C-alpha positions as a printed NumPy array, in Angstrom:
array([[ 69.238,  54.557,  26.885],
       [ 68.906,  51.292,  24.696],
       [ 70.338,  51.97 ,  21.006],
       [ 67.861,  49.301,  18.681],
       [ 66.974,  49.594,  14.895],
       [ 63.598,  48.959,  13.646],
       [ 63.008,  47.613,   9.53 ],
       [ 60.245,  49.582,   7.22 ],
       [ 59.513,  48.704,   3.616],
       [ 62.785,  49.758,   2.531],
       [ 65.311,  51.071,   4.714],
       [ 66.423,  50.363,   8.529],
       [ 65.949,  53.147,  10.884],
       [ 68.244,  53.369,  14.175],
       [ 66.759,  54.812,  17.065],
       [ 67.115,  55.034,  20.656],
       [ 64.678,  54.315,  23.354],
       [ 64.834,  55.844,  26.74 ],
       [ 61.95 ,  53.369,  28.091],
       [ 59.246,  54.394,  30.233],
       [ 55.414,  54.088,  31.114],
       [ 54.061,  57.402,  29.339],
       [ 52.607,  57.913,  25.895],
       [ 55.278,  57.906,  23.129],
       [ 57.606,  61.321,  21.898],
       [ 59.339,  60.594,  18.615],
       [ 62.444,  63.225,  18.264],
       [ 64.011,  64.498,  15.094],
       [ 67.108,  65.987,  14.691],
       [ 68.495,  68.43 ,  12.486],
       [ 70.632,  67.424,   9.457],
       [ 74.036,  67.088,  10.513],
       [ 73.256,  65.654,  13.335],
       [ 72.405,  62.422,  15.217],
       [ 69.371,  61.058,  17.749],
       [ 72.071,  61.042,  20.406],
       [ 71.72 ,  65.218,  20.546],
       [ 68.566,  65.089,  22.131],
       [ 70.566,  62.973,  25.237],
       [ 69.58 ,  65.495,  27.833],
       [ 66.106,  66.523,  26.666],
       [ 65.257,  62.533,  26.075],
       [ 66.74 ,  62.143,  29.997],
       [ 64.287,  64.883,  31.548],
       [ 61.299,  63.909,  29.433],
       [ 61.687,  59.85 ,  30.105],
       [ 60.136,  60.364,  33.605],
       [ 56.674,  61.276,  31.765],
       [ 57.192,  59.684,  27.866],
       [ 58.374,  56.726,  26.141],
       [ 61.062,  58.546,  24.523],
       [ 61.983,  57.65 ,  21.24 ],
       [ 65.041,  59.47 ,  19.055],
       [ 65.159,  58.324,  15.778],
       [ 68.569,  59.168,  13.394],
       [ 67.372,  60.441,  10.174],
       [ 68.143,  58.589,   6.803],
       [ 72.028,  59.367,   5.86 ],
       [ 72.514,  59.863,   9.535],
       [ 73.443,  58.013,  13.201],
       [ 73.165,  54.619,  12.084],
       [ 70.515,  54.307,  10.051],
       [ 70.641,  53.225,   6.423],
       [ 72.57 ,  56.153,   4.301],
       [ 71.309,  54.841,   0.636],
       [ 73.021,  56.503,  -2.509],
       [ 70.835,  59.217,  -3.446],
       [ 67.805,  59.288,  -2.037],
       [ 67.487,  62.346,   0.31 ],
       [ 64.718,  63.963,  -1.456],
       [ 62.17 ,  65.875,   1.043],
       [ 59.339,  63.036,   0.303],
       [ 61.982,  60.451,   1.067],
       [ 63.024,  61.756,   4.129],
       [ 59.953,  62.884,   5.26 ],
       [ 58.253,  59.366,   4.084],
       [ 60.853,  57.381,   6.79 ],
       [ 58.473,  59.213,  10.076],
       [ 54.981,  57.675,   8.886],
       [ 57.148,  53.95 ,   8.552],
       [ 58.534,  54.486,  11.256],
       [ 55.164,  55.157,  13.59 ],
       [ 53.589,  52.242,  11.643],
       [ 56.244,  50.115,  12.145],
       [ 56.306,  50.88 ,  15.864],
       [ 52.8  ,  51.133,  16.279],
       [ 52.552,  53.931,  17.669],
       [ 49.43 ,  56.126,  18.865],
       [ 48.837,  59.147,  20.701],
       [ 52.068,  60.214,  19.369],
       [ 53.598,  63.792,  21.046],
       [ 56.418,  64.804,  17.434],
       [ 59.201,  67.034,  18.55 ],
       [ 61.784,  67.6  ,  15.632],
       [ 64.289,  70.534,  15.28 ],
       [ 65.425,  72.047,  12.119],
       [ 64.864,  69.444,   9.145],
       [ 63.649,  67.104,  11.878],
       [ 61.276,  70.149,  12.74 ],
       [ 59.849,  69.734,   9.171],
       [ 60.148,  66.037,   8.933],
       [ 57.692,  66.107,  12.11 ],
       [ 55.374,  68.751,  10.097],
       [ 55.309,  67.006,   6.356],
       [ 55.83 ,  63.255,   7.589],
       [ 53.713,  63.92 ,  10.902],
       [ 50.577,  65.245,   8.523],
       [ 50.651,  61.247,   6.57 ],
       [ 49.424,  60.561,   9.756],
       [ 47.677,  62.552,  11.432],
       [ 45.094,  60.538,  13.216],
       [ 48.197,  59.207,  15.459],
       [ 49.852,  62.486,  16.966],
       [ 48.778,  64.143,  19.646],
       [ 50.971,  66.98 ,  19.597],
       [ 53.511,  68.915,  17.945],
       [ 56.711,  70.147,  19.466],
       [ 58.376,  72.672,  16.144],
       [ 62.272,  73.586,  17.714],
       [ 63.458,  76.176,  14.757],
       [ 61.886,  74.294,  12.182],
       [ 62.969,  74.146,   8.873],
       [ 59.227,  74.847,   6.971],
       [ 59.326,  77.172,   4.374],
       [ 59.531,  76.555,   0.657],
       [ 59.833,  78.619,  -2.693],
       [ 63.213,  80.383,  -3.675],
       [ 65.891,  79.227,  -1.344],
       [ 68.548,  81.722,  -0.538],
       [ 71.696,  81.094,  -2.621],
       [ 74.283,  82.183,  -4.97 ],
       [ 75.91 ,  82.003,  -8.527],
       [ 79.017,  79.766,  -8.745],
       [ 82.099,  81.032, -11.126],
       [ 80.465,  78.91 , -13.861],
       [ 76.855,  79.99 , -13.58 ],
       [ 75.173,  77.239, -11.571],
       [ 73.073,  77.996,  -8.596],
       [ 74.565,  76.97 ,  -5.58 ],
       [ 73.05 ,  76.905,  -1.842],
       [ 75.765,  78.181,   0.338],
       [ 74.389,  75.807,   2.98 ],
       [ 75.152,  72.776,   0.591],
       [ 78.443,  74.375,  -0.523],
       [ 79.668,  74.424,   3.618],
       [ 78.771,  71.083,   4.505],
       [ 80.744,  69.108,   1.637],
       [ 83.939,  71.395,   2.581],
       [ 83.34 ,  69.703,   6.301],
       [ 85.84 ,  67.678,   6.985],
       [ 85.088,  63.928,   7.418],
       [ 87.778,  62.045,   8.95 ],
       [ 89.36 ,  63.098,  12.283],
       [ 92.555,  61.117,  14.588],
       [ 90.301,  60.911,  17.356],
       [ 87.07 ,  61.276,  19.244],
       [ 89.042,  64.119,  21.235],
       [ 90.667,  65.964,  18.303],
       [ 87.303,  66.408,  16.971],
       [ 86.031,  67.77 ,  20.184],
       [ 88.952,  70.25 ,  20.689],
       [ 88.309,  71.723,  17.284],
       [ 84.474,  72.151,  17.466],
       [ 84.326,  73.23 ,  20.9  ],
       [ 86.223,  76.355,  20.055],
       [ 84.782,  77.345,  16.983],
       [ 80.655,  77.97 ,  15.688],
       [ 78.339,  76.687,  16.023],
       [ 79.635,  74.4  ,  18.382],
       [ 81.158,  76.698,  21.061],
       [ 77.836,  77.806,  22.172],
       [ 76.675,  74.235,  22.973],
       [ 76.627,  72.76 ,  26.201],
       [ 79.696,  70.408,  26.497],
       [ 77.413,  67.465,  27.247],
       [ 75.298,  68.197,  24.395],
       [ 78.169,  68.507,  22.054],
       [ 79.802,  65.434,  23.71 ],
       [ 77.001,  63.101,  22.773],
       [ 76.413,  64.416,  19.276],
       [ 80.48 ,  63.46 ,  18.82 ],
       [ 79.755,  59.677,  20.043],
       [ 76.812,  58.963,  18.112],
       [ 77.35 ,  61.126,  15.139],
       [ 80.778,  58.983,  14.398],
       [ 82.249,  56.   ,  13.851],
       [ 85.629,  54.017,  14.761],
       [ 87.068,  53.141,  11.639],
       [ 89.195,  49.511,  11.53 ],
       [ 92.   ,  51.988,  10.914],
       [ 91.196,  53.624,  14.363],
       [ 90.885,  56.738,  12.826],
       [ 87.087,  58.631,  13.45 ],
       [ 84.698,  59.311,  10.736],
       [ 81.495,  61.116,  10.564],
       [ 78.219,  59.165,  10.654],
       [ 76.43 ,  61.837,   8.166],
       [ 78.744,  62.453,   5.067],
       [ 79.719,  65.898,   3.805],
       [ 77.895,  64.431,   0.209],
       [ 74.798,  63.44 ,   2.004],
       [ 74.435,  66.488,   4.086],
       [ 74.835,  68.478,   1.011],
       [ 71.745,  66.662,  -0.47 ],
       [ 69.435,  67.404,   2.406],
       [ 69.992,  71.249,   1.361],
       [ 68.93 ,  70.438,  -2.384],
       [ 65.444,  70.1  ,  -3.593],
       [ 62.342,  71.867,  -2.363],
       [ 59.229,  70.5  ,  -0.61 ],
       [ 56.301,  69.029,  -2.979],
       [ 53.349,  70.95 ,  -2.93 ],
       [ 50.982,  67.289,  -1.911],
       [ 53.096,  67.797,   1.375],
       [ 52.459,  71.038,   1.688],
       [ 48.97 ,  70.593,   1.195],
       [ 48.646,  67.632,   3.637],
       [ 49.69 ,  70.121,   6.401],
       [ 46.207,  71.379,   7.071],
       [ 45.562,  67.788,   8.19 ],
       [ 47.339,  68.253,  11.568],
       [ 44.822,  69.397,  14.   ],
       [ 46.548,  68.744,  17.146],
       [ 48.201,  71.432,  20.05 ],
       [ 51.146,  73.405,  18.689],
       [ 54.297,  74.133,  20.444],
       [ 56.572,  76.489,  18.95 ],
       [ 60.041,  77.21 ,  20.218],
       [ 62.805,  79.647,  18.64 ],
       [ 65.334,  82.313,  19.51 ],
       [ 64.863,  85.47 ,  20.57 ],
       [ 65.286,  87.519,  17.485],
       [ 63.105,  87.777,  14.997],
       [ 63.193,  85.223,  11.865],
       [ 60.556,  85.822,   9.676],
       [ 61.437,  82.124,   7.438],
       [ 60.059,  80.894,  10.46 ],
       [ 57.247,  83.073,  11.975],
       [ 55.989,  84.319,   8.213],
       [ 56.13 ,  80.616,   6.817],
       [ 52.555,  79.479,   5.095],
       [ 52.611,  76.117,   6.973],
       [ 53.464,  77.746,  10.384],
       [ 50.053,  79.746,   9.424],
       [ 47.838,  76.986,   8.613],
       [ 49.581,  74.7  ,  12.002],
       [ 48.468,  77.533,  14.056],
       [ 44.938,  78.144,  12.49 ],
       [ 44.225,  74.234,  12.855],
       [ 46.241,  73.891,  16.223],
       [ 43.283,  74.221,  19.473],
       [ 46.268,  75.199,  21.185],
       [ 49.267,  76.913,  20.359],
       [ 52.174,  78.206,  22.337],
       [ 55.552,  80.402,  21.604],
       [ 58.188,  80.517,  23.505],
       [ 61.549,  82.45 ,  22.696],
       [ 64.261,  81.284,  24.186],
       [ 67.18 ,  84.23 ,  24.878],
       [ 70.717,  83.957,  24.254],
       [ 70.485,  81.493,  21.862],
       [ 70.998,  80.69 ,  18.074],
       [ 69.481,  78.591,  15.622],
       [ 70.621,  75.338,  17.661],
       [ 68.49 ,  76.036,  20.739],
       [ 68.108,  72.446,  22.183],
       [ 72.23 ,  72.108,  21.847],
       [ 72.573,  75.456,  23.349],
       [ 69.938,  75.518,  25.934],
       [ 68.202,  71.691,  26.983],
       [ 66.767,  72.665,  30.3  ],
       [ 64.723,  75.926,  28.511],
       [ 62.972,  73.042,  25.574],
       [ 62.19 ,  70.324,  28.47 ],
       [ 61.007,  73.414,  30.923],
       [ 59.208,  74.533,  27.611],
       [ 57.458,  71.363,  26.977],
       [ 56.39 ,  70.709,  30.445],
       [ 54.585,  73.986,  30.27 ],
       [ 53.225,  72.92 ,  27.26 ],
       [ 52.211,  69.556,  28.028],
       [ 50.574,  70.357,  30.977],
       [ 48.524,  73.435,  29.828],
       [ 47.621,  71.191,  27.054],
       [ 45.926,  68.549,  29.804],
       [ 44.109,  71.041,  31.595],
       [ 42.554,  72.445,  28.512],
       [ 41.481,  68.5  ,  27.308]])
């Protein structure tokens, strides 16, 4: 794993690269989060793929720039970062936001990916769920959570102890939740540990709703479809207007539920998403 950083128009994206002789996978994480979470998926899939695990803006290391976390920003850093790469024939795998970073970023351009790889994606728009504060505002409870996270911790290993025993953290695997800790923070000159993603800037990536010219752009992606998600229902997923037109456009689609897991299925459950795109992958080649 080689941890680099690569400059578009305006902002510096870190990523890292597990190097090998395959076409490229660009991997999205979930907000929160870092590009180190996808450490044992990236592992297994580097024997076939150029694996590439990019931190979202506000995250990892990449730039974290006051304010600007809207869903066109975001979205906007995926197409600079494939052009700045030069990338082609380009398999997207995202999860959560990253899921609909892939989707609405993926789309601006199209002619490049070869596949999509949707991990609980976060693709629906309208009337988010929410509630009324004491004052009358509109809150989303999501947004709300995140800026009472705490931020600073003594330790690597204090911050481990505490999230391994509580949600959602105690249903990840210990070496997934072990890499998320090391790239998700940062040694502060004080020694103390900090949080690479700030409560204030995860709480912005809940705010806002997705333009309609990205939703739009969706029916653009023409490529094979791979859709992975827990075992219960969830209709914000299945019943979501962009999974529809993915799946119309996709020649090839594929859903796989994934038991005994929650929302945070490639945390909880790595060897099921690489087993799942293997499947995928090669079904996909067959079929070309």
């Amino acid at each position: 794993m080689e941890s680099k950083f690569v400059q578009t128009s305006d902002i510096r994206l870190h990523y890292l690269e597990w190097p090998g002789d395959g076409p490229p996978i660009v991997m999205l994480h979930g907000t929160g989060l870092c590009a180190q979470t996808w450490t044992p998926i990236a592992e297994a899939l580097s024997s076939r793929f150029r694996v590439l695990a990019m931190d979202l803006r506000g995250h990892g290391e990449s730039d974290k720039p006051q304010g600007q976390y809207r869903w066109e920003q975001v979205a906007g850093d995926l197409p600079a970062f494939i052009d700045a790469m030069q990338l082609d024939n380009v398999l997207l795998m995202g999860h959560s936001r990253g899921g609909g970073v892939t989707v609405f970023g993926g789309a601006q351009r199209h002619e490049r990916i070869s596949g999509l790889v949707l991990v609980e994606p976060t693709i629906s728009f309208g009337p988010r769920p929410g509630s009324v504060s004491a004052d009358g505002r509109n809150v989303n409870p999501m947004a709300e959570r995140a800026l009472k996270r705490r931020p600073v911790w003594d330790s690597r290993e204090q911050l481990f102890q505490s999230y391994h025993s509580r949600d959602p953290f105690k249903s990840w695997r210990v070496d997934t939740l072990q890499a998320y800790i090391e790239g998700g923070t940062r040694i502060r000159e004080d020694g103390k540990v900090e949080l690479q993603c700030a409560p204030q800037v995860e709480a912005q990536f809940y705010d806002g709703d997705i333009p309609s010219w990205m939703v739009d752009g969706v029916s653009q992606l023409k490529c094979p479809l791979l859709l992975v998600t827990r075992a219960s229902n969830h209709p914000f997923i299945l019943d979501s207007p962009v999974l529809q037109t993915l799946k119309k456009n996709a020649p090839a689609f594929r859903h796989v539920m994934v038991p005994h897991t929650g929302h945070f299925v490639p945390e909880e459950q790595p060897d099921a998403v690489v087993s799942a795109v293997w499947e995928f992958v090669g079904a996909t080649a067959q079929s070309a």
